[in-house]
mmCIF file of C-alpha atoms and ligand atoms in Angstrom:
data_model
loop_
_atom_site.group_PDB
_atom_site.id
_atom_site.type_symbol
_atom_site.label_atom_id
_atom_site.label_comp_id
_atom_site.label_asym_id
_atom_site.label_seq_id
_atom_site.Cartn_x
_atom_site.Cartn_y
_atom_site.Cartn_z
ATOM 1 C CA MET V 19 -0.139 88.646 -37.177
ATOM 2 C CA ILE V 20 3.788 89.556 -34.602
ATOM 3 C CA ILE V 21 5.421 87.368 -33.320
ATOM 4 C CA LEU V 22 8.534 89.199 -30.623
ATOM 5 C CA LYS V 23 10.861 86.959 -28.677
ATOM 6 C CA LEU V 24 12.184 89.021 -26.159
ATOM 7 C CA GLY V 25 15.320 86.864 -24.293
ATOM 8 C CA GLY V 26 15.957 85.762 -21.952
ATOM 9 C CA SER V 27 19.345 87.598 -21.606
ATOM 10 C CA ILE V 28 18.242 91.112 -22.301
ATOM 11 C CA LEU V 29 14.960 90.753 -19.325
ATOM 12 C CA THR V 30 17.700 88.934 -16.623
ATOM 13 C CA LYS V 31 21.243 88.825 -15.562
ATOM 14 C CA LYS V 32 22.077 85.579 -17.865
ATOM 15 C CA ASP V 33 25.353 85.323 -16.913
ATOM 16 C CA SER V 34 24.311 85.469 -12.891
ATOM 17 C CA SER V 35 24.458 81.765 -11.025
ATOM 18 C CA LYS V 36 21.064 82.504 -9.685
ATOM 19 C CA PRO V 37 17.566 83.731 -11.197
ATOM 20 C CA LYS V 38 18.554 87.260 -11.466
ATOM 21 C CA ILE V 39 15.671 89.701 -13.235
ATOM 22 C CA ASN V 40 16.396 93.096 -15.733
ATOM 23 C CA PHE V 41 14.201 95.075 -13.957
ATOM 24 C CA LYS V 42 15.611 98.195 -16.164
ATOM 25 C CA ASN V 43 15.292 96.698 -18.919
ATOM 26 C CA LEU V 44 11.975 94.477 -18.362
ATOM 27 C CA ASN V 45 9.787 98.269 -17.724
ATOM 28 C CA ARG V 46 11.642 99.871 -20.238
ATOM 29 C CA VAL V 47 11.046 96.882 -22.893
ATOM 30 C CA THR V 48 7.281 97.213 -21.263
ATOM 31 C CA ILE V 49 6.603 101.017 -22.049
ATOM 32 C CA GLU V 50 7.884 99.959 -25.581
ATOM 33 C CA ILE V 51 5.436 97.369 -26.491
ATOM 34 C CA LYS V 52 2.670 99.280 -24.158
ATOM 35 C CA ASP V 53 3.283 102.903 -26.365
ATOM 36 C CA PHE V 54 2.927 100.055 -29.851
ATOM 37 C CA LEU V 55 -0.144 98.510 -28.928
ATOM 38 C CA ASN V 56 -2.112 102.003 -27.964
ATOM 39 C CA ASP V 57 -2.092 101.926 -31.710
ATOM 40 C CA TYR V 58 -2.227 98.641 -32.851
ATOM 41 C CA ASP V 59 -5.818 96.693 -32.241
ATOM 42 C CA LEU V 60 -4.745 93.276 -30.963
ATOM 43 C CA LYS V 61 -8.445 91.521 -31.706
ATOM 44 C CA ASN V 62 -8.189 91.756 -35.430
ATOM 45 C CA ASN V 63 -4.523 91.935 -36.057
ATOM 46 C CA GLY V 64 -2.368 89.550 -33.009
ATOM 47 C CA LEU V 65 0.854 89.403 -31.581
ATOM 48 C CA ILE V 66 2.309 86.811 -29.654
ATOM 49 C CA ILE V 67 5.048 87.455 -26.527
ATOM 50 C CA ILE V 68 7.482 84.655 -25.985
ATOM 51 C CA HIS V 69 10.129 85.318 -23.794
ATOM 52 C CA GLY V 70 13.305 83.519 -23.118
ATOM 53 C CA ALA V 71 14.411 82.241 -19.847
ATOM 54 C CA GLY V 72 18.133 83.188 -19.053
ATOM 55 C CA SER V 73 19.274 82.968 -15.323
ATOM 56 C CA PHE V 74 15.749 81.608 -14.269
ATOM 57 C CA GLY V 75 16.039 78.011 -16.273
ATOM 58 C CA HIS V 76 19.985 77.869 -17.672
ATOM 59 C CA PRO V 77 21.204 77.065 -14.442
ATOM 60 C CA TYR V 78 19.039 75.296 -13.060
ATOM 61 C CA ALA V 79 18.181 72.771 -16.381
ATOM 62 C CA LYS V 80 22.185 71.920 -16.534
ATOM 63 C CA LYS V 81 22.273 71.405 -12.849
ATOM 64 C CA TYR V 82 19.467 68.367 -13.480
ATOM 65 C CA LYS V 83 20.608 68.182 -17.202
ATOM 66 C CA ILE V 84 17.651 68.338 -18.272
ATOM 67 C CA GLY V 85 17.690 67.182 -21.645
ATOM 68 C CA GLU V 86 19.996 63.903 -21.268
ATOM 69 C CA PRO V 87 19.120 60.336 -21.340
ATOM 70 C CA PHE V 88 19.336 58.825 -17.823
ATOM 71 C CA PRO V 89 18.213 55.447 -16.478
ATOM 72 C CA ASP V 90 15.012 54.984 -14.968
ATOM 73 C CA LYS V 91 16.300 54.996 -11.830
ATOM 74 C CA GLU V 92 17.436 58.548 -11.352
ATOM 75 C CA TYR V 93 13.253 59.665 -12.374
ATOM 76 C CA PRO V 94 13.203 60.510 -9.020
ATOM 77 C CA LYS V 95 15.042 63.014 -9.005
ATOM 78 C CA LYS V 96 15.170 64.242 -12.329
ATOM 79 C CA ARG V 97 11.330 64.903 -11.630
ATOM 80 C CA ILE V 98 11.999 67.050 -9.094
ATOM 81 C CA GLY V 99 14.414 68.427 -11.308
ATOM 82 C CA PHE V 100 12.000 69.267 -14.000
ATOM 83 C CA SER V 101 9.785 70.842 -11.076
ATOM 84 C CA ILE V 102 12.090 73.219 -9.869
ATOM 85 C CA VAL V 103 12.882 74.368 -13.465
ATOM 86 C CA HIS V 104 9.736 74.922 -14.475
ATOM 87 C CA ASN V 105 8.524 77.011 -11.179
ATOM 88 C CA SER V 106 11.428 78.827 -11.982
ATOM 89 C CA VAL V 107 10.620 80.130 -15.253
ATOM 90 C CA ASN V 108 6.719 79.940 -14.267
ATOM 91 C CA LYS V 109 8.267 82.943 -11.883
ATOM 92 C CA PHE V 110 10.101 84.976 -13.949
ATOM 93 C CA ASN V 111 7.074 84.579 -16.058
ATOM 94 C CA GLY V 112 4.790 85.447 -13.070
ATOM 95 C CA VAL V 113 6.654 88.694 -12.879
ATOM 96 C CA ILE V 114 6.530 89.701 -15.965
ATOM 97 C CA SER V 115 3.002 89.334 -16.458
ATOM 98 C CA ASN V 116 2.747 91.674 -13.299
ATOM 99 C CA CYS V 117 4.494 94.618 -15.371
ATOM 100 C CA PHE V 118 2.562 93.859 -18.590
ATOM 101 C CA ILE V 119 -0.937 94.310 -16.319
ATOM 102 C CA GLU V 120 0.304 97.246 -14.206
ATOM 103 C CA ASN V 121 0.418 98.652 -17.828
ATOM 104 C CA ASN V 122 -3.145 97.464 -18.346
ATOM 105 C CA ILE V 123 -1.590 95.066 -21.390
ATOM 106 C CA PRO V 124 -4.493 91.509 -21.756
ATOM 107 C CA ILE V 125 -1.981 88.794 -21.432
ATOM 108 C CA VAL V 126 -2.491 85.836 -20.928
ATOM 109 C CA PRO V 127 0.622 83.474 -20.153
ATOM 110 C CA ILE V 128 0.601 79.660 -21.236
ATOM 111 C CA PRO V 129 3.191 77.535 -19.857
ATOM 112 C CA PRO V 130 4.768 75.244 -22.659
ATOM 113 C CA SER V 131 4.625 72.332 -20.181
ATOM 114 C CA SER V 132 0.928 72.710 -19.969
ATOM 115 C CA ILE V 133 0.496 72.064 -24.173
ATOM 116 C CA ILE V 134 3.480 71.663 -25.720
ATOM 117 C CA LYS V 135 5.930 68.016 -26.453
ATOM 118 C CA THR V 136 9.170 67.255 -27.961
ATOM 119 C CA SER V 137 10.503 64.392 -29.068
ATOM 120 C CA HIS V 138 14.173 64.136 -29.408
ATOM 121 C CA LYS V 139 13.606 67.904 -27.994
ATOM 122 C CA ARG V 140 11.666 69.011 -31.227
ATOM 123 C CA VAL V 141 8.261 70.092 -30.991
ATOM 124 C CA SER V 142 5.854 66.953 -31.582
ATOM 125 C CA TYR V 143 2.937 68.438 -29.825
ATOM 126 C CA PHE V 144 1.519 71.431 -29.299
ATOM 127 C CA ASN V 145 -1.923 72.636 -28.882
ATOM 128 C CA LEU V 146 -1.988 75.661 -31.431
ATOM 129 C CA ASP V 147 -6.266 76.369 -30.840
ATOM 130 C CA LEU V 148 -5.534 77.373 -27.077
ATOM 131 C CA ILE V 149 -3.176 79.816 -28.270
ATOM 132 C CA GLU V 150 -5.898 81.219 -31.635
ATOM 133 C CA ALA V 151 -8.607 80.712 -29.148
ATOM 134 C CA TYR V 152 -7.702 83.620 -26.988
ATOM 135 C CA ILE V 153 -5.968 86.188 -30.105
ATOM 136 C CA SER V 154 -9.288 85.397 -31.519
ATOM 137 C CA GLN V 155 -10.443 87.353 -27.964
ATOM 138 C CA GLY V 156 -8.002 90.104 -28.565
ATOM 139 C CA PHE V 157 -5.884 88.394 -25.319
ATOM 140 C CA LEU V 158 -1.677 88.946 -25.958
ATOM 141 C CA PRO V 159 -0.462 84.606 -25.042
ATOM 142 C CA ILE V 160 3.134 85.545 -23.456
ATOM 143 C CA LEU V 161 4.606 81.760 -23.457
ATOM 144 C CA TYR V 162 8.901 81.036 -22.274
ATOM 145 C CA GLY V 163 11.152 78.362 -22.687
ATOM 146 C CA ASP V 164 10.301 75.643 -20.670
ATOM 147 C CA VAL V 165 10.612 72.365 -19.601
ATOM 148 C CA VAL V 166 9.055 69.555 -21.528
ATOM 149 C CA LEU V 167 8.114 66.106 -21.541
ATOM 150 C CA ASP V 168 9.982 64.500 -24.638
ATOM 151 C CA ASP V 169 8.912 60.887 -26.034
ATOM 152 C CA LYS V 170 12.383 59.843 -26.303
ATOM 153 C CA LEU V 171 14.373 61.076 -23.912
ATOM 154 C CA LYS V 172 11.718 61.124 -21.065
ATOM 155 C CA MET V 173 11.513 65.576 -20.365
ATOM 156 C CA ALA V 174 13.194 68.153 -21.913
ATOM 157 C CA VAL V 175 13.782 72.030 -22.171
ATOM 158 C CA VAL V 176 11.593 73.471 -24.964
ATOM 159 C CA SER V 177 13.782 77.297 -26.122
ATOM 160 C CA GLY V 178 11.867 80.363 -26.395
ATOM 161 C CA ASP V 179 13.625 80.282 -29.637
ATOM 162 C CA GLN V 180 12.106 77.009 -30.824
ATOM 163 C CA ILE V 181 8.260 77.640 -29.443
ATOM 164 C CA LEU V 182 9.242 81.070 -31.913
ATOM 165 C CA SER V 183 9.622 78.851 -35.311
ATOM 166 C CA TYR V 184 6.839 76.570 -34.158
ATOM 167 C CA LEU V 185 4.794 78.830 -34.009
ATOM 168 C CA ALA V 186 5.756 80.832 -37.140
ATOM 169 C CA LYS V 187 5.645 78.144 -39.714
ATOM 170 C CA ASN V 188 2.097 76.837 -38.013
ATOM 171 C CA LEU V 189 0.301 80.381 -37.807
ATOM 172 C CA LYS V 190 0.053 83.512 -39.974
ATOM 173 C CA PHE V 191 2.709 85.451 -39.307
ATOM 174 C CA GLU V 192 3.965 89.014 -41.097
ATOM 175 C CA LYS V 193 6.065 90.169 -38.417
ATOM 176 C CA VAL V 194 8.544 87.743 -36.729
ATOM 177 C CA ILE V 195 10.765 89.713 -34.439
ATOM 178 C CA LEU V 196 13.842 88.633 -31.953
ATOM 179 C CA ALA V 197 15.245 90.888 -28.818
ATOM 180 C CA THR V 198 17.940 90.493 -27.801
ATOM 181 C CA ASP V 199 21.383 91.862 -25.949
ATOM 182 C CA VAL V 200 23.048 92.158 -29.268
ATOM 183 C CA ASP V 201 22.931 94.238 -32.953
ATOM 184 C CA GLY V 202 22.527 90.727 -34.048
ATOM 185 C CA VAL V 203 24.213 88.181 -35.815
ATOM 186 C CA PHE V 204 28.222 88.716 -36.273
ATOM 187 C CA ASN V 205 30.971 86.856 -38.253
ATOM 188 C CA ARG V 206 32.098 86.392 -34.246
ATOM 189 C CA ASN V 207 30.503 86.729 -31.162
ATOM 190 C CA PRO V 208 31.281 90.396 -30.398
ATOM 191 C CA LYS V 209 30.990 90.211 -26.244
ATOM 192 C CA LEU V 210 34.402 88.469 -27.441
ATOM 193 C CA TYR V 211 35.716 89.772 -30.439
ATOM 194 C CA ASN V 212 35.676 93.989 -31.090
ATOM 195 C CA ASP V 213 36.512 93.472 -34.605
ATOM 196 C CA ALA V 214 33.399 91.357 -34.778
ATOM 197 C CA LYS V 215 31.112 92.367 -37.671
ATOM 198 C CA LEU V 216 27.359 92.800 -37.817
ATOM 199 C CA ILE V 217 26.125 90.948 -40.526
ATOM 200 C CA LYS V 218 22.760 92.645 -41.632
ATOM 201 C CA VAL V 219 21.575 90.495 -44.165
ATOM 202 C CA LEU V 220 21.993 86.945 -43.617
ATOM 203 C CA ASN V 221 21.686 84.068 -46.319
ATOM 204 C CA SER V 222 23.047 81.661 -44.813
ATOM 205 C CA PHE V 223 25.895 79.874 -42.518
ATOM 206 C CA GLU V 224 28.170 80.733 -45.055
ATOM 207 C CA ASP V 225 27.380 84.473 -43.963
ATOM 208 C CA LEU V 226 29.659 83.191 -41.096
ATOM 209 C CA ASP V 227 33.429 82.930 -40.416
ATOM 210 C CA GLY V 228 35.117 81.870 -37.723
ATOM 211 C CA PHE V 229 31.432 81.378 -36.049
ATOM 212 C CA ASP V 230 31.602 81.191 -32.352
ATOM 213 C CA SER V 231 28.166 79.903 -31.451
ATOM 214 C CA THR V 232 27.432 80.390 -28.353
ATOM 215 C CA THR V 233 27.618 81.866 -24.833
ATOM 216 C CA SER V 234 28.526 79.911 -22.123
ATOM 217 C CA VAL V 235 24.964 80.025 -20.419
ATOM 218 C CA ASP V 236 22.456 79.355 -22.775
ATOM 219 C CA VAL V 237 21.320 75.045 -22.331
ATOM 220 C CA THR V 238 19.891 75.405 -25.709
ATOM 221 C CA GLY V 239 22.063 76.722 -28.365
ATOM 222 C CA GLY V 240 22.319 80.654 -28.200
ATOM 223 C CA MET V 241 22.933 82.604 -30.932
ATOM 224 C CA PHE V 242 23.227 79.216 -32.689
ATOM 225 C CA GLY V 243 20.828 77.634 -31.650
ATOM 226 C CA LYS V 244 18.676 80.805 -32.832
ATOM 227 C CA ILE V 245 20.274 80.900 -36.038
ATOM 228 C CA GLN V 246 18.934 77.249 -36.871
ATOM 229 C CA GLU V 247 15.273 78.001 -36.222
ATOM 230 C CA LEU V 248 15.707 80.806 -38.035
ATOM 231 C CA PHE V 249 17.164 79.316 -41.086
ATOM 232 C CA GLU V 250 14.568 76.932 -41.176
ATOM 233 C CA LEU V 251 12.010 79.735 -41.021
ATOM 234 C CA ALA V 252 13.726 81.434 -44.058
ATOM 235 C CA ASP V 253 13.373 78.239 -46.196
ATOM 236 C CA LEU V 254 9.919 77.897 -45.832
ATOM 237 C CA GLY V 255 9.955 82.200 -46.864
ATOM 238 C CA ILE V 256 9.449 83.514 -43.681
ATOM 239 C CA GLU V 257 11.870 86.067 -43.116
ATOM 240 C CA SER V 258 12.985 87.399 -39.271
ATOM 241 C CA MET V 259 15.191 90.082 -37.908
ATOM 242 C CA ILE V 260 16.952 89.782 -34.845
ATOM 243 C CA ILE V 261 17.244 93.608 -33.251
ATOM 244 C CA ASN V 262 19.355 94.899 -29.517
ATOM 245 C CA ALA V 263 16.462 95.665 -27.585
ATOM 246 C CA GLN V 264 19.038 97.061 -24.548
ATOM 247 C CA THR V 265 18.409 100.089 -27.957
ATOM 248 C CA PRO V 266 16.175 102.024 -26.141
ATOM 249 C CA ASN V 267 13.197 102.828 -28.879
ATOM 250 C CA LEU V 268 14.047 99.782 -31.457
ATOM 251 C CA ILE V 269 11.686 97.753 -30.227
ATOM 252 C CA LYS V 270 8.572 99.750 -30.316
ATOM 253 C CA ASN V 271 9.544 100.787 -34.148
ATOM 254 C CA ALA V 272 10.501 97.327 -35.472
ATOM 255 C CA LEU V 273 6.852 96.475 -34.059
ATOM 256 C CA GLU V 274 5.757 99.599 -35.592
ATOM 257 C CA GLY V 275 7.253 99.204 -39.312
ATOM 258 C CA VAL V 276 9.954 100.743 -38.873
ATOM 259 C CA GLU V 277 13.323 100.731 -40.514
ATOM 260 C CA VAL V 278 15.570 99.398 -37.352
ATOM 261 C CA LYS V 279 19.995 98.623 -37.206
ATOM 262 C CA GLY V 280 19.897 94.217 -37.041
ATOM 263 C CA THR V 281 19.970 91.140 -38.727
ATOM 264 C CA LEU V 282 17.610 90.426 -41.666
ATOM 265 C CA ILE V 283 17.366 86.223 -41.183
ATOM 266 C CA LYS V 284 16.027 86.764 -45.584
ATOM 267 C CA SER V 285 13.555 84.375 -46.958
ATOM 268 C CA LYS V 286 15.165 81.376 -49.212
ATOM 269 C CA ILE V 287 11.611 81.377 -51.067
HETATM 270 P P1 LIG E 322 18.949 85.341 -25.875
HETATM 271 O O1 LIG E 322 19.080 84.996 -24.391
HETATM 272 O O2 LIG E 322 18.841 87.637 -26.024
HETATM 273 O O3 LIG E 322 18.090 84.805 -26.429
HETATM 274 P P2 LIG E 322 21.373 83.841 -26.682
HETATM 275 O O4 LIG E 322 22.172 84.615 -25.135
HETATM 276 O O5 LIG E 322 20.872 82.969 -26.951
HETATM 277 O O6 LIG E 322 20.412 85.219 -26.453
HETATM 278 O O7 LIG E 322 22.231 84.611 -27.701
HETATM 279 C C1 LIG E 322 22.477 86.527 -27.664
HETATM 280 C C2 LIG E 322 23.929 85.831 -27.578
HETATM 281 O O8 LIG E 322 24.863 85.399 -28.280
HETATM 282 C C3 LIG E 322 24.875 87.302 -27.619
HETATM 283 O O9 LIG E 322 24.756 88.151 -26.437
HETATM 284 C C4 LIG E 322 26.807 86.710 -27.854
HETATM 285 O O10 LIG E 322 27.032 86.912 -26.762
HETATM 286 C C5 LIG E 322 26.456 85.491 -28.038
HETATM 287 N N1 LIG E 322 26.767 85.159 -29.643
HETATM 288 C C6 LIG E 322 27.781 84.249 -29.724
HETATM 289 N N2 LIG E 322 27.940 84.515 -31.476
HETATM 290 C C7 LIG E 322 27.284 85.310 -31.676
HETATM 291 C C8 LIG E 322 27.992 85.817 -32.779
HETATM 292 N N3 LIG E 322 28.000 84.975 -33.879
HETATM 293 N N4 LIG E 322 27.222 86.959 -33.411
HETATM 294 C C9 LIG E 322 26.224 87.973 -32.182
HETATM 295 N N5 LIG E 322 26.285 87.230 -31.173
HETATM 296 C C10 LIG E 322 26.288 85.896 -30.543
#
């Protein structure tokens, strides 16, 4: 089974204050996945896709401060904020789903707000039965960064990266691939430092020097949040790979098991 996360940074113009899709990337990435599926038995092997929220989620989640504690009197405003964030990421998912269906890929979108709850922003409930049932019938489930109910904070944002990490821990995966808009993890943010060096194999935070953690737009921790999730997987013996989806054919090759440029987050077992 393979789990593939498509970063919000490749499918949207992430730093836009208004939701904006990067159709060029979306179309190319969908075709790469379609080409891979020509020789892949979905029913017997399984594939799950998760996409980030990008500019469809972060600006609204920030505006309504989803995930921050609030007094009960603010509930009406928070609830509508929750609805707005969900509606926005759901619309984004609709566009992605359309593109997959046009390419004859049997996707089934599963909104995380319908099957996940968190406690202090960490997943505490996840209806995996439904996902397994869809996979066993040859569907390709698609999940995405979304808003969810939180036992402690009332509501929170759950990132695509956390969903990926939960699924990888709880279902059996042979490959965990994260596609983003940079070649992998660098010792410093490659978008800010020209001398940033790609780390091909990442064992621990000590491999990162002066790590500049996140993009300013990401409410769920950017690259730093991603690595934290992936180290949790590494502790359990699950390896993952961060690759650049801007580079044509990298997703297809990674899915096919061809060695590609990127960062391997090494298993610690
Ligand atoms: P996605 O939306 O694809 O999940 P994120 O925006 O969360 O991706 O994280 C990718 C971004 O992290 C890159 O665009 C890059 O600007 C930023 N970043 C910050 N520090 C680093 C680093 N040390 N190595 C790689 N990327 C980094």
